[in-house]
PDB file of C-alpha atoms in Angstrom:
ATOM      1  CA  MET A   1       0.000   0.000   0.000  1.00 48.00           C
ATOM      2  CA  LYS A   2       2.846   2.364   0.900  1.00 46.00           C
ATOM      3  CA  THR A   3       4.481   1.694  -2.464  1.00 46.00           C
ATOM      4  CA  LEU A   4       1.220   2.521  -4.247  1.00 40.00           C
ATOM      5  CA  ILE A   5       0.858   5.838  -2.399  1.00 40.00           C
ATOM      6  CA  THR A   6       4.495   6.735  -3.126  1.00 41.00           C
ATOM      7  CA  ALA A   7       4.027   5.966  -6.808  1.00 39.00           C
ATOM      8  CA  PHE A   8       0.909   8.162  -6.912  1.00 37.00           C
ATOM      9  CA  VAL A   9       2.715  11.097  -5.275  1.00 39.00           C
ATOM     10  CA  ILE A  10       5.650  10.822  -7.671  1.00 38.00           C
ATOM     11  CA  SER A  11       3.254  10.649 -10.615  1.00 37.00           C
ATOM     12  CA  ALA A  12       1.324  13.696  -9.441  1.00 39.00           C
ATOM     13  CA  VAL A  13       4.505  15.722  -8.945  1.00 41.00           C
ATOM     14  CA  SER A  14       5.692  14.864 -12.434  1.00 36.00           C
ATOM     15  CA  LEU A  15       2.509  16.087 -14.117  1.00 35.00           C
ATOM     16  CA  PRO A  16       3.010  19.318 -16.106  1.00 37.00           C
ATOM     17  CA  VAL A  17       1.520  22.460 -14.570  1.00 38.00           C
ATOM     18  CA  LEU A  18      -1.361  23.599 -16.739  1.00 39.00           C
ATOM     19  CA  ALA A  19      -0.937  27.154 -18.006  1.00 49.00           C
ATOM     20  CA  GLU A  20      -3.551  29.739 -17.130  1.00 66.00           C
ATOM     21  CA  ASP A  21      -5.932  30.302 -20.050  1.00 90.00           C
ATOM     22  CA  VAL A  22      -6.017  33.976 -21.074  1.00 96.00           C
ATOM     23  CA  VAL A  23      -8.453  35.211 -23.736  1.00 97.00           C
ATOM     24  CA  ILE A  24      -7.847  38.743 -25.011  1.00 97.00           C
ATOM     25  CA  SER A  25     -10.768  40.473 -26.764  1.00 97.00           C
ATOM     26  CA  THR A  26      -9.308  43.015 -29.195  1.00 95.00           C
ATOM     27  CA  GLY A  27     -10.908  44.607 -32.266  1.00 89.00           C
ATOM     28  CA  GLY A  28     -11.343  44.217 -35.987  1.00 85.00           C
ATOM     29  CA  ARG A  29      -8.719  42.333 -37.946  1.00 82.00           C
ATOM     30  CA  GLY A  30      -6.145  44.790 -39.300  1.00 75.00           C
ATOM     31  CA  GLY A  31      -6.793  47.403 -36.608  1.00 80.00           C
ATOM     32  CA  SER A  32      -4.530  48.635 -33.804  1.00 84.00           C
ATOM     33  CA  TYR A  33      -6.395  46.743 -31.074  1.00 90.00           C
ATOM     34  CA  PHE A  34      -6.120  43.467 -32.965  1.00 91.00           C
ATOM     35  CA  ALA A  35      -2.396  43.852 -33.626  1.00 90.00           C
ATOM     36  CA  THR A  36      -1.712  44.853 -30.001  1.00 93.00           C
ATOM     37  CA  GLY A  37      -3.738  41.894 -28.735  1.00 95.00           C
ATOM     38  CA  GLU A  38      -1.759  39.448 -30.840  1.00 96.00           C
ATOM     39  CA  LYS A  39       1.488  40.893 -29.492  1.00 95.00           C
ATOM     40  CA  LEU A  40       0.274  40.744 -25.887  1.00 96.00           C
ATOM     41  CA  ALA A  41      -0.740  37.115 -26.344  1.00 96.00           C
ATOM     42  CA  GLU A  42       2.733  36.247 -27.687  1.00 96.00           C
ATOM     43  CA  ILE A  43       4.381  37.862 -24.666  1.00 96.00           C
ATOM     44  CA  LEU A  44       2.074  36.144 -22.160  1.00 95.00           C
ATOM     45  CA  VAL A  45       2.914  32.772 -23.701  1.00 95.00           C
ATOM     46  CA  GLU A  46       6.507  33.493 -22.667  1.00 93.00           C
ATOM     47  CA  TYR A  47       5.167  34.005 -19.121  1.00 91.00           C
ATOM     48  CA  ASP A  48       3.843  30.410 -19.309  1.00 92.00           C
ATOM     49  CA  TYR A  49       0.210  31.264 -19.994  1.00 95.00           C
ATOM     50  CA  LYS A  50      -1.941  29.810 -22.720  1.00 95.00           C
ATOM     51  CA  ALA A  51      -3.005  33.071 -24.329  1.00 95.00           C
ATOM     52  CA  ASP A  52      -5.155  33.743 -27.383  1.00 95.00           C
ATOM     53  CA  SER A  53      -6.367  36.994 -28.938  1.00 96.00           C
ATOM     54  CA  VAL A  54      -9.804  37.081 -30.546  1.00 96.00           C
ATOM     55  CA  LYS A  55     -11.252  39.719 -32.841  1.00 94.00           C
ATOM     56  CA  SER A  56     -14.288  41.751 -31.837  1.00 92.00           C
ATOM     57  CA  LYS A  57     -16.503  44.639 -32.887  1.00 87.00           C
ATOM     58  CA  GLY A  58     -14.627  46.953 -30.534  1.00 88.00           C
ATOM     59  CA  SER A  59     -14.712  48.514 -27.084  1.00 92.00           C
ATOM     60  CA  ILE A  60     -18.260  47.695 -25.963  1.00 93.00           C
ATOM     61  CA  GLU A  61     -18.143  44.071 -27.056  1.00 94.00           C
ATOM     62  CA  ASN A  62     -14.779  43.752 -25.313  1.00 95.00           C
ATOM     63  CA  ILE A  63     -16.230  45.078 -22.054  1.00 96.00           C
ATOM     64  CA  ASP A  64     -19.258  42.792 -22.307  1.00 95.00           C
ATOM     65  CA  ARG A  65     -17.045  39.771 -22.912  1.00 96.00           C
ATOM     66  CA  VAL A  66     -14.790  40.582 -19.969  1.00 97.00           C
ATOM     67  CA  THR A  67     -17.622  41.182 -17.503  1.00 96.00           C
ATOM     68  CA  SER A  68     -19.390  37.971 -18.558  1.00 94.00           C
ATOM     69  CA  GLY A  69     -16.198  35.914 -18.240  1.00 94.00           C
ATOM     70  CA  GLU A  70     -16.095  35.096 -21.951  1.00 96.00           C
ATOM     71  CA  ALA A  71     -12.766  36.963 -22.125  1.00 97.00           C
ATOM     72  CA  THR A  72     -10.083  37.546 -19.495  1.00 97.00           C
ATOM     73  CA  LEU A  73      -8.775  40.823 -20.878  1.00 98.00           C
ATOM     74  CA  GLY A  74     -10.142  43.411 -23.269  1.00 97.00           C
ATOM     75  CA  PHE A  75      -9.199  46.729 -24.842  1.00 97.00           C
ATOM     76  CA  THR A  76     -11.448  49.763 -24.673  1.00 95.00           C
ATOM     77  CA  GLN A  77     -11.493  53.508 -25.101  1.00 94.00           C
ATOM     78  CA  LEU A  78     -11.826  55.192 -21.730  1.00 94.00           C
ATOM     79  CA  ASP A  79     -14.934  57.101 -22.834  1.00 94.00           C
ATOM     80  CA  ALA A  80     -16.518  53.827 -23.927  1.00 93.00           C
ATOM     81  CA  LEU A  81     -15.798  52.431 -20.471  1.00 93.00           C
ATOM     82  CA  ALA A  82     -17.345  55.486 -18.813  1.00 91.00           C
ATOM     83  CA  TRP A  83     -20.378  55.273 -21.124  1.00 92.00           C
ATOM     84  CA  TRP A  84     -20.816  51.558 -20.347  1.00 93.00           C
ATOM     85  CA  MET A  85     -20.418  52.034 -16.576  1.00 91.00           C
ATOM     86  CA  GLY A  86     -23.110  54.698 -16.595  1.00 89.00           C
ATOM     87  CA  ARG A  87     -25.548  52.278 -18.178  1.00 91.00           C
ATOM     88  CA  ASN A  88     -24.471  49.114 -16.343  1.00 94.00           C
ATOM     89  CA  PRO A  89     -23.614  50.199 -12.775  1.00 92.00           C
ATOM     90  CA  GLU A  90     -24.522  46.785 -11.354  1.00 94.00           C
ATOM     91  CA  LYS A  91     -21.794  45.148 -13.450  1.00 92.00           C
ATOM     92  CA  ALA A  92     -19.023  47.706 -12.902  1.00 89.00           C
ATOM     93  CA  GLY A  93     -17.585  45.659 -10.045  1.00 90.00           C
ATOM     94  CA  ASN A  94     -16.792  42.850 -12.481  1.00 93.00           C
ATOM     95  CA  LEU A  95     -14.053  44.957 -14.084  1.00 94.00           C
ATOM     96  CA  LYS A  96     -10.522  46.071 -13.231  1.00 94.00           C
ATOM     97  CA  VAL A  97      -8.599  48.703 -15.210  1.00 94.00           C
ATOM     98  CA  LEU A  98      -5.018  47.454 -15.493  1.00 96.00           C
ATOM     99  CA  GLY A  99      -3.337  50.287 -17.378  1.00 94.00           C
ATOM    100  CA  ASN A 100      -3.086  52.371 -20.519  1.00 94.00           C
ATOM    101  CA  LEU A 101      -2.369  51.166 -24.034  1.00 93.00           C
ATOM    102  CA  TYR A 102      -2.061  54.422 -25.968  1.00 92.00           C
ATOM    103  CA  GLU A 103      -3.911  57.611 -26.744  1.00 94.00           C
ATOM    104  CA  GLU A 104      -6.846  58.044 -29.113  1.00 94.00           C
ATOM    105  CA  CYS A 105      -8.413  61.259 -30.399  1.00 96.00           C
ATOM    106  CA  VAL A 106     -11.736  62.350 -31.866  1.00 97.00           C
ATOM    107  CA  TYR A 107     -11.790  63.694 -35.437  1.00 97.00           C
ATOM    108  CA  VAL A 108     -14.755  65.375 -37.151  1.00 98.00           C
ATOM    109  CA  ALA A 109     -14.737  66.129 -40.880  1.00 97.00           C
ATOM    110  CA  VAL A 110     -17.193  68.417 -42.710  1.00 97.00           C
ATOM    111  CA  ASN A 111     -17.535  70.127 -46.072  1.00 97.00           C
ATOM    112  CA  SER A 112     -15.369  73.253 -46.149  1.00 96.00           C
ATOM    113  CA  ASP A 113     -18.300  75.326 -47.467  1.00 95.00           C
ATOM    114  CA  GLY A 114     -21.115  73.344 -45.871  1.00 94.00           C
ATOM    115  CA  PRO A 115     -23.628  74.237 -43.136  1.00 94.00           C
ATOM    116  CA  ILE A 116     -21.408  72.947 -40.310  1.00 96.00           C
ATOM    117  CA  ASP A 117     -18.661  75.521 -39.939  1.00 96.00           C
ATOM    118  CA  ASP A 118     -17.599  75.085 -36.312  1.00 96.00           C
ATOM    119  CA  GLU A 119     -18.329  73.245 -33.089  1.00 96.00           C
ATOM    120  CA  GLY A 120     -21.317  75.472 -32.373  1.00 96.00           C
ATOM    121  CA  ASP A 121     -23.006  74.296 -35.567  1.00 97.00           C
ATOM    122  CA  LEU A 122     -22.293  70.714 -34.539  1.00 97.00           C
ATOM    123  CA  GLN A 123     -24.454  71.399 -31.461  1.00 97.00           C
ATOM    124  CA  GLY A 124     -27.425  72.629 -33.494  1.00 95.00           C
ATOM    125  CA  LYS A 125     -30.514  70.944 -34.896  1.00 95.00           C
ATOM    126  CA  ASN A 126     -29.124  71.051 -38.437  1.00 95.00           C
ATOM    127  CA  ALA A 127     -26.154  68.822 -37.586  1.00 97.00           C
ATOM    128  CA  ARG A 128     -26.412  65.385 -39.182  1.00 97.00           C
ATOM    129  CA  VAL A 129     -23.484  63.385 -37.848  1.00 98.00           C
ATOM    130  CA  ALA A 130     -22.301  59.975 -39.042  1.00 98.00           C
ATOM    131  CA  VAL A 131     -20.472  57.958 -36.372  1.00 96.00           C
ATOM    132  CA  GLN A 132     -19.839  54.590 -38.056  1.00 92.00           C
ATOM    133  CA  LYS A 133     -21.590  51.399 -36.876  1.00 88.00           C
ATOM    134  CA  ARG A 134     -23.839  51.292 -33.839  1.00 88.00           C
ATOM    135  CA  GLY A 135     -21.732  50.158 -30.871  1.00 84.00           C
ATOM    136  CA  SER A 136     -18.449  51.186 -32.504  1.00 86.00           C
ATOM    137  CA  GLY A 137     -15.896  53.232 -30.562  1.00 88.00           C
ATOM    138  CA  SER A 138     -16.800  56.295 -32.610  1.00 92.00           C
ATOM    139  CA  ALA A 139     -20.523  55.893 -31.962  1.00 94.00           C
ATOM    140  CA  VAL A 140     -19.939  55.491 -28.235  1.00 94.00           C
ATOM    141  CA  SER A 141     -17.628  58.535 -28.150  1.00 96.00           C
ATOM    142  CA  TRP A 142     -20.372  60.619 -29.744  1.00 97.00           C
ATOM    143  CA  SER A 143     -22.935  59.293 -27.267  1.00 95.00           C
ATOM    144  CA  TYR A 144     -20.670  60.052 -24.301  1.00 94.00           C
ATOM    145  CA  MET A 145     -20.000  63.535 -25.685  1.00 96.00           C
ATOM    146  CA  GLN A 146     -23.782  64.005 -25.674  1.00 96.00           C
ATOM    147  CA  ASP A 147     -23.912  62.836 -22.047  1.00 93.00           C
ATOM    148  CA  LEU A 148     -21.430  65.564 -21.089  1.00 93.00           C
ATOM    149  CA  GLU A 149     -22.781  68.267 -23.425  1.00 96.00           C
ATOM    150  CA  PRO A 150     -26.487  67.687 -24.251  1.00 96.00           C
ATOM    151  CA  ASP A 151     -26.382  70.266 -27.051  1.00 97.00           C
ATOM    152  CA  PHE A 152     -24.545  67.705 -29.186  1.00 97.00           C
ATOM    153  CA  ALA A 153     -27.797  65.693 -29.169  1.00 97.00           C
ATOM    154  CA  LYS A 154     -29.865  68.427 -30.839  1.00 97.00           C
ATOM    155  CA  GLY A 155     -29.098  67.183 -34.341  1.00 96.00           C
ATOM    156  CA  SER A 156     -29.392  63.745 -35.930  1.00 97.00           C
ATOM    157  CA  THR A 157     -27.065  60.758 -35.636  1.00 97.00           C
ATOM    158  CA  PHE A 158     -26.440  58.295 -38.460  1.00 97.00           C
ATOM    159  CA  PHE A 159     -24.773  54.931 -37.931  1.00 96.00           C
ATOM    160  CA  GLN A 160     -22.699  54.817 -41.082  1.00 94.00           C
ATOM    161  CA  GLY A 161     -19.252  55.860 -42.261  1.00 91.00           C
ATOM    162  CA  GLY A 162     -16.371  55.143 -44.593  1.00 92.00           C
ATOM    163  CA  LEU A 163     -14.531  56.724 -47.484  1.00 94.00           C
ATOM    164  CA  GLN A 164     -17.625  56.758 -49.714  1.00 95.00           C
ATOM    165  CA  LEU A 165     -19.436  58.840 -47.121  1.00 96.00           C
ATOM    166  CA  LEU A 166     -16.515  61.266 -46.843  1.00 96.00           C
ATOM    167  CA  ASN A 167     -16.569  61.609 -50.622  1.00 96.00           C
ATOM    168  CA  GLU A 168     -20.302  62.358 -50.573  1.00 96.00           C
ATOM    169  CA  ILE A 169     -19.838  65.030 -47.891  1.00 97.00           C
ATOM    170  CA  ALA A 170     -17.051  66.575 -49.974  1.00 96.00           C
ATOM    171  CA  ASN A 171     -19.023  66.688 -53.230  1.00 95.00           C
ATOM    172  CA  ASN A 172     -22.599  67.363 -52.144  1.00 91.00           C
ATOM    173  CA  LEU A 173     -23.558  70.356 -49.996  1.00 88.00           C
ATOM    174  CA  ASP A 174     -27.052  68.889 -49.689  1.00 88.00           C
ATOM    175  CA  ALA A 175     -25.883  65.427 -48.606  1.00 89.00           C
ATOM    176  CA  GLU A 176     -28.028  63.663 -46.013  1.00 93.00           C
ATOM    177  CA  VAL A 177     -25.013  63.587 -43.675  1.00 96.00           C
ATOM    178  CA  ASN A 178     -22.968  66.775 -43.165  1.00 96.00           C
ATOM    179  CA  ALA A 179     -20.361  65.612 -40.606  1.00 97.00           C
ATOM    180  CA  PHE A 180     -18.352  62.443 -40.069  1.00 98.00           C
ATOM    181  CA  LEU A 181     -16.821  61.560 -36.684  1.00 97.00           C
ATOM    182  CA  TRP A 182     -14.213  58.906 -36.065  1.00 95.00           C
ATOM    183  CA  VAL A 183     -11.670  57.988 -33.377  1.00 93.00           C
ATOM    184  CA  SER A 184      -8.043  57.086 -34.073  1.00 90.00           C
ATOM    185  CA  ASP A 185      -4.504  56.909 -32.734  1.00 89.00           C
ATOM    186  CA  PRO A 186      -3.093  60.445 -33.236  1.00 92.00           C
ATOM    187  CA  LEU A 187       0.391  59.078 -33.908  1.00 88.00           C
ATOM    188  CA  ASN A 188      -0.895  57.220 -36.962  1.00 85.00           C
ATOM    189  CA  LEU A 189      -0.656  59.952 -39.576  1.00 85.00           C
ATOM    190  CA  ASP A 190      -1.343  57.412 -42.299  1.00 85.00           C
ATOM    191  CA  GLN A 191      -4.915  56.807 -41.122  1.00 87.00           C
ATOM    192  CA  ARG A 192      -6.965  56.832 -44.291  1.00 90.00           C
ATOM    193  CA  TYR A 193      -9.797  59.115 -43.141  1.00 93.00           C
ATOM    194  CA  LEU A 194      -7.342  61.773 -42.035  1.00 93.00           C
ATOM    195  CA  LYS A 195      -5.336  61.566 -45.269  1.00 92.00           C
ATOM    196  CA  THR A 196      -8.533  61.778 -47.315  1.00 94.00           C
ATOM    197  CA  VAL A 197      -9.581  64.983 -45.538  1.00 94.00           C
ATOM    198  CA  LEU A 198      -6.162  66.610 -45.887  1.00 93.00           C
ATOM    199  CA  GLU A 199      -5.941  65.793 -49.586  1.00 93.00           C
ATOM    200  CA  ASN A 200      -9.397  67.169 -50.439  1.00 95.00           C
ATOM    201  CA  ASP A 201      -9.889  70.948 -50.449  1.00 94.00           C
ATOM    202  CA  ASN A 202     -13.635  70.416 -50.038  1.00 96.00           C
ATOM    203  CA  LEU A 203     -13.142  68.873 -46.606  1.00 96.00           C
ATOM    204  CA  LYS A 204     -11.906  70.262 -43.294  1.00 96.00           C
ATOM    205  CA  LEU A 205     -11.508  69.167 -39.685  1.00 96.00           C
ATOM    206  CA  LEU A 206     -13.492  70.793 -36.857  1.00 97.00           C
ATOM    207  CA  ASP A 207     -11.997  71.865 -33.555  1.00 97.00           C
ATOM    208  CA  ILE A 208     -13.696  70.226 -30.552  1.00 97.00           C
ATOM    209  CA  LYS A 209     -13.098  72.184 -27.343  1.00 94.00           C
ATOM    210  CA  ASP A 210     -16.363  72.552 -25.412  1.00 94.00           C
ATOM    211  CA  TRP A 211     -15.265  72.830 -21.776  1.00 92.00           C
ATOM    212  CA  ASP A 212     -18.109  70.594 -20.551  1.00 92.00           C
ATOM    213  CA  LEU A 213     -16.260  67.683 -22.136  1.00 94.00           C
ATOM    214  CA  ASN A 214     -13.615  68.032 -19.414  1.00 88.00           C
ATOM    215  CA  ASP A 215     -15.974  67.005 -16.580  1.00 83.00           C
ATOM    216  CA  LYS A 216     -14.639  64.402 -14.154  1.00 82.00           C
ATOM    217  CA  HIS A 217     -16.114  60.918 -14.196  1.00 81.00           C
ATOM    218  CA  PRO A 218     -17.590  60.244 -10.711  1.00 77.00           C
ATOM    219  CA  GLU A 219     -16.241  56.696 -10.400  1.00 72.00           C
ATOM    220  CA  LEU A 220     -12.918  57.044 -12.190  1.00 72.00           C
ATOM    221  CA  GLY A 221     -12.188  60.329 -10.411  1.00 75.00           C
ATOM    222  CA  ARG A 222     -10.737  62.130 -13.405  1.00 81.00           C
ATOM    223  CA  PRO A 223     -11.844  63.625 -16.709  1.00 88.00           C
ATOM    224  CA  ILE A 224     -12.163  61.149 -19.555  1.00 92.00           C
ATOM    225  CA  TYR A 225     -11.103  63.648 -22.206  1.00 95.00           C
ATOM    226  CA  ARG A 226      -8.086  65.927 -22.513  1.00 95.00           C
ATOM    227  CA  PHE A 227      -7.894  68.913 -24.844  1.00 96.00           C
ATOM    228  CA  GLU A 228      -4.924  68.467 -27.151  1.00 95.00           C
ATOM    229  CA  GLU A 229      -3.455  69.556 -30.485  1.00 94.00           C
ATOM    230  CA  PRO A 230      -2.473  66.330 -32.245  1.00 93.00           C
ATOM    231  CA  ASP A 231      -0.356  66.443 -35.374  1.00 90.00           C
ATOM    232  CA  VAL A 232      -2.396  65.865 -38.495  1.00 90.00           C
ATOM    233  CA  ALA A 233       0.289  65.531 -41.151  1.00 84.00           C
ATOM    234  CA  LYS A 234       3.915  64.575 -41.598  1.00 73.00           C
ATOM    235  CA  GLY A 235       6.535  67.232 -42.187  1.00 65.00           C
ATOM    236  CA  LEU A 236       6.834  70.843 -41.092  1.00 52.00           C
ATOM    237  CA  VAL A 237       5.292  72.726 -44.016  1.00 49.00           C
ATOM    238  CA  PHE A 238       1.609  72.363 -43.169  1.00 53.00           C
ATOM    239  CA  ASP A 239      -0.933  74.994 -42.191  1.00 58.00           C
ATOM    240  CA  THR A 240      -3.492  72.538 -40.817  1.00 67.00           C
ATOM    241  CA  GLU A 241      -3.902  72.648 -37.042  1.00 81.00           C
ATOM    242  CA  LEU A 242      -6.384  70.782 -34.896  1.00 93.00           C
ATOM    243  CA  ASN A 243      -7.678  71.240 -31.348  1.00 96.00           C
ATOM    244  CA  THR A 244      -9.698  68.257 -30.203  1.00 97.00           C
ATOM    245  CA  ILE A 245     -10.433  65.867 -27.357  1.00 97.00           C
ATOM    246  CA  CYS A 246      -8.278  62.825 -26.701  1.00 97.00           C
ATOM    247  CA  MET A 247      -8.458  59.957 -24.227  1.00 95.00           C
ATOM    248  CA  ASP A 248      -6.603  56.812 -23.223  1.00 94.00           C
ATOM    249  CA  ALA A 249      -7.249  53.352 -24.544  1.00 95.00           C
ATOM    250  CA  VAL A 250      -7.012  50.978 -21.586  1.00 96.00           C
ATOM    251  CA  VAL A 251      -6.786  47.289 -20.743  1.00 97.00           C
ATOM    252  CA  VAL A 252      -9.636  45.953 -18.615  1.00 97.00           C
ATOM    253  CA  ALA A 253      -9.721  42.577 -16.880  1.00 97.00           C
ATOM    254  CA  ASN A 254     -12.318  40.348 -15.303  1.00 96.00           C
ATOM    255  CA  ALA A 255     -12.262  41.033 -11.558  1.00 95.00           C
ATOM    256  CA  ASP A 256     -12.090  37.296 -10.808  1.00 94.00           C
ATOM    257  CA  ALA A 257      -9.036  36.663 -12.991  1.00 95.00           C
ATOM    258  CA  ASP A 258      -5.896  35.215 -11.419  1.00 94.00           C
ATOM    259  CA  ASP A 259      -3.991  37.946  -9.530  1.00 95.00           C
ATOM    260  CA  ASP A 260      -0.556  36.651 -10.545  1.00 95.00           C
ATOM    261  CA  MET A 261      -1.564  36.748 -14.202  1.00 95.00           C
ATOM    262  CA  LEU A 262      -2.926  40.284 -13.834  1.00 96.00           C
ATOM    263  CA  ASP A 263       0.351  41.348 -12.200  1.00 96.00           C
ATOM    264  CA  ASP A 264       2.209  39.959 -15.209  1.00 96.00           C
ATOM    265  CA  VAL A 265      -0.043  41.932 -17.574  1.00 96.00           C
ATOM    266  CA  VAL A 266       0.649  45.100 -15.576  1.00 96.00           C
ATOM    267  CA  ASP A 267       4.361  44.264 -15.844  1.00 95.00           C
ATOM    268  CA  VAL A 268       4.024  44.127 -19.635  1.00 95.00           C
ATOM    269  CA  LEU A 269       2.156  47.455 -19.676  1.00 95.00           C
ATOM    270  CA  THR A 270       4.797  49.197 -17.558  1.00 94.00           C
ATOM    271  CA  VAL A 271       8.256  47.693 -17.176  1.00 92.00           C
ATOM    272  CA  ASN A 272       8.197  45.812 -20.498  1.00 89.00           C
ATOM    273  CA  ARG A 273       6.000  48.263 -22.384  1.00 91.00           C
ATOM    274  CA  GLY A 274       8.506  48.657 -25.203  1.00 88.00           C
ATOM    275  CA  ARG A 275       8.057  45.040 -26.226  1.00 89.00           C
ATOM    276  CA  LEU A 276       4.328  45.539 -26.719  1.00 89.00           C
ATOM    277  CA  PHE A 277       4.727  48.281 -29.281  1.00 83.00           C
ATOM    278  CA  ASP A 278       8.066  47.516 -30.993  1.00 76.00           C
TER     279      ASP A 278
END
């Protein structure tokens, strides 16, 4: 009997330790979230975790997956997180914010000679703003902007977007949509919407600087948006300037996830941050 017990103990000790399963909910294939998620998964494998990145529709789906336990980690814009928390307060305790990924900014393009000339017009009843798909980061940013400044809700919102829409705004003063809002990494000066606006004299970018957008979030204890002047083009010879709101993209985790694994993710986001974005 003693021999049998000894054999069992030796066998149990020799079994391989199963790696912690980590599912990272990212974004659309080809986007910044997706690429960052793949890189984070590769690094966590080196930390002896079984890590996989999965594509998603963006910030809100990532949050929903993390809070339900379908995903361990997810990426989200901070305004999307604030918007979601305001509508799902009973689930907010299921989330932890682990750290920042990078910055993202809001861009709004209009016809240079159209009815929307400045931010004030964007807050009027004649504003017809396209914000890409319902539930997208851009759509949620616009909704959260309306939470902070109700005048942005006076006009109409359209859940559509893309280069064809930008072209229609540029070439038709009577187009159904007269403004297009999107959110992007300000360091990516090759983003196609931005390049399209800069290369078309019929299009321009609006400044967004309503002070109500700087209100502190009650639970996060800080403003979601910062007023900044991101670069809009490469090189020094450019007369285009932009004042707009920017925020952090953050990593959120399920509150019940393994603490050691979460510490390792924080380590990647801080001490080994360079590896995530090289």
